[in-house]
């Protein structure tokens, strides 16, 4: 359960990071 929660948080963090980088690339 804890392992699954950790992996889910990691995946969400990576996706969020990619979205932020994509938005910055579009703006600049």
XYZ file of C-alpha atoms in Angstrom:
28
model
C 0.000 0.000 0.000
C 2.734 2.463 1.019
C 4.852 1.461 -1.987
C 1.886 2.062 -4.335
C 1.226 5.461 -2.745
C 4.881 6.439 -3.150
C 4.957 5.429 -6.821
C 1.681 7.288 -7.491
C 3.084 10.461 -5.878
C 6.284 10.081 -7.913
C 4.365 9.703 -11.192
C 2.156 12.735 -10.418
C 5.272 14.768 -9.500
C 7.007 13.838 -12.788
C 3.890 14.660 -14.855
C 3.502 17.996 -13.053
C 7.160 18.805 -13.698
C 6.762 18.005 -17.418
C 3.642 20.205 -17.631
C 5.455 23.134 -15.955
C 8.454 22.748 -18.301
C 6.093 22.572 -21.303
C 4.275 25.749 -20.241
C 7.566 27.596 -19.702
C 8.760 26.448 -23.144
C 5.535 27.793 -24.702
C 5.786 31.146 -22.894
C 9.498 31.774 -23.611
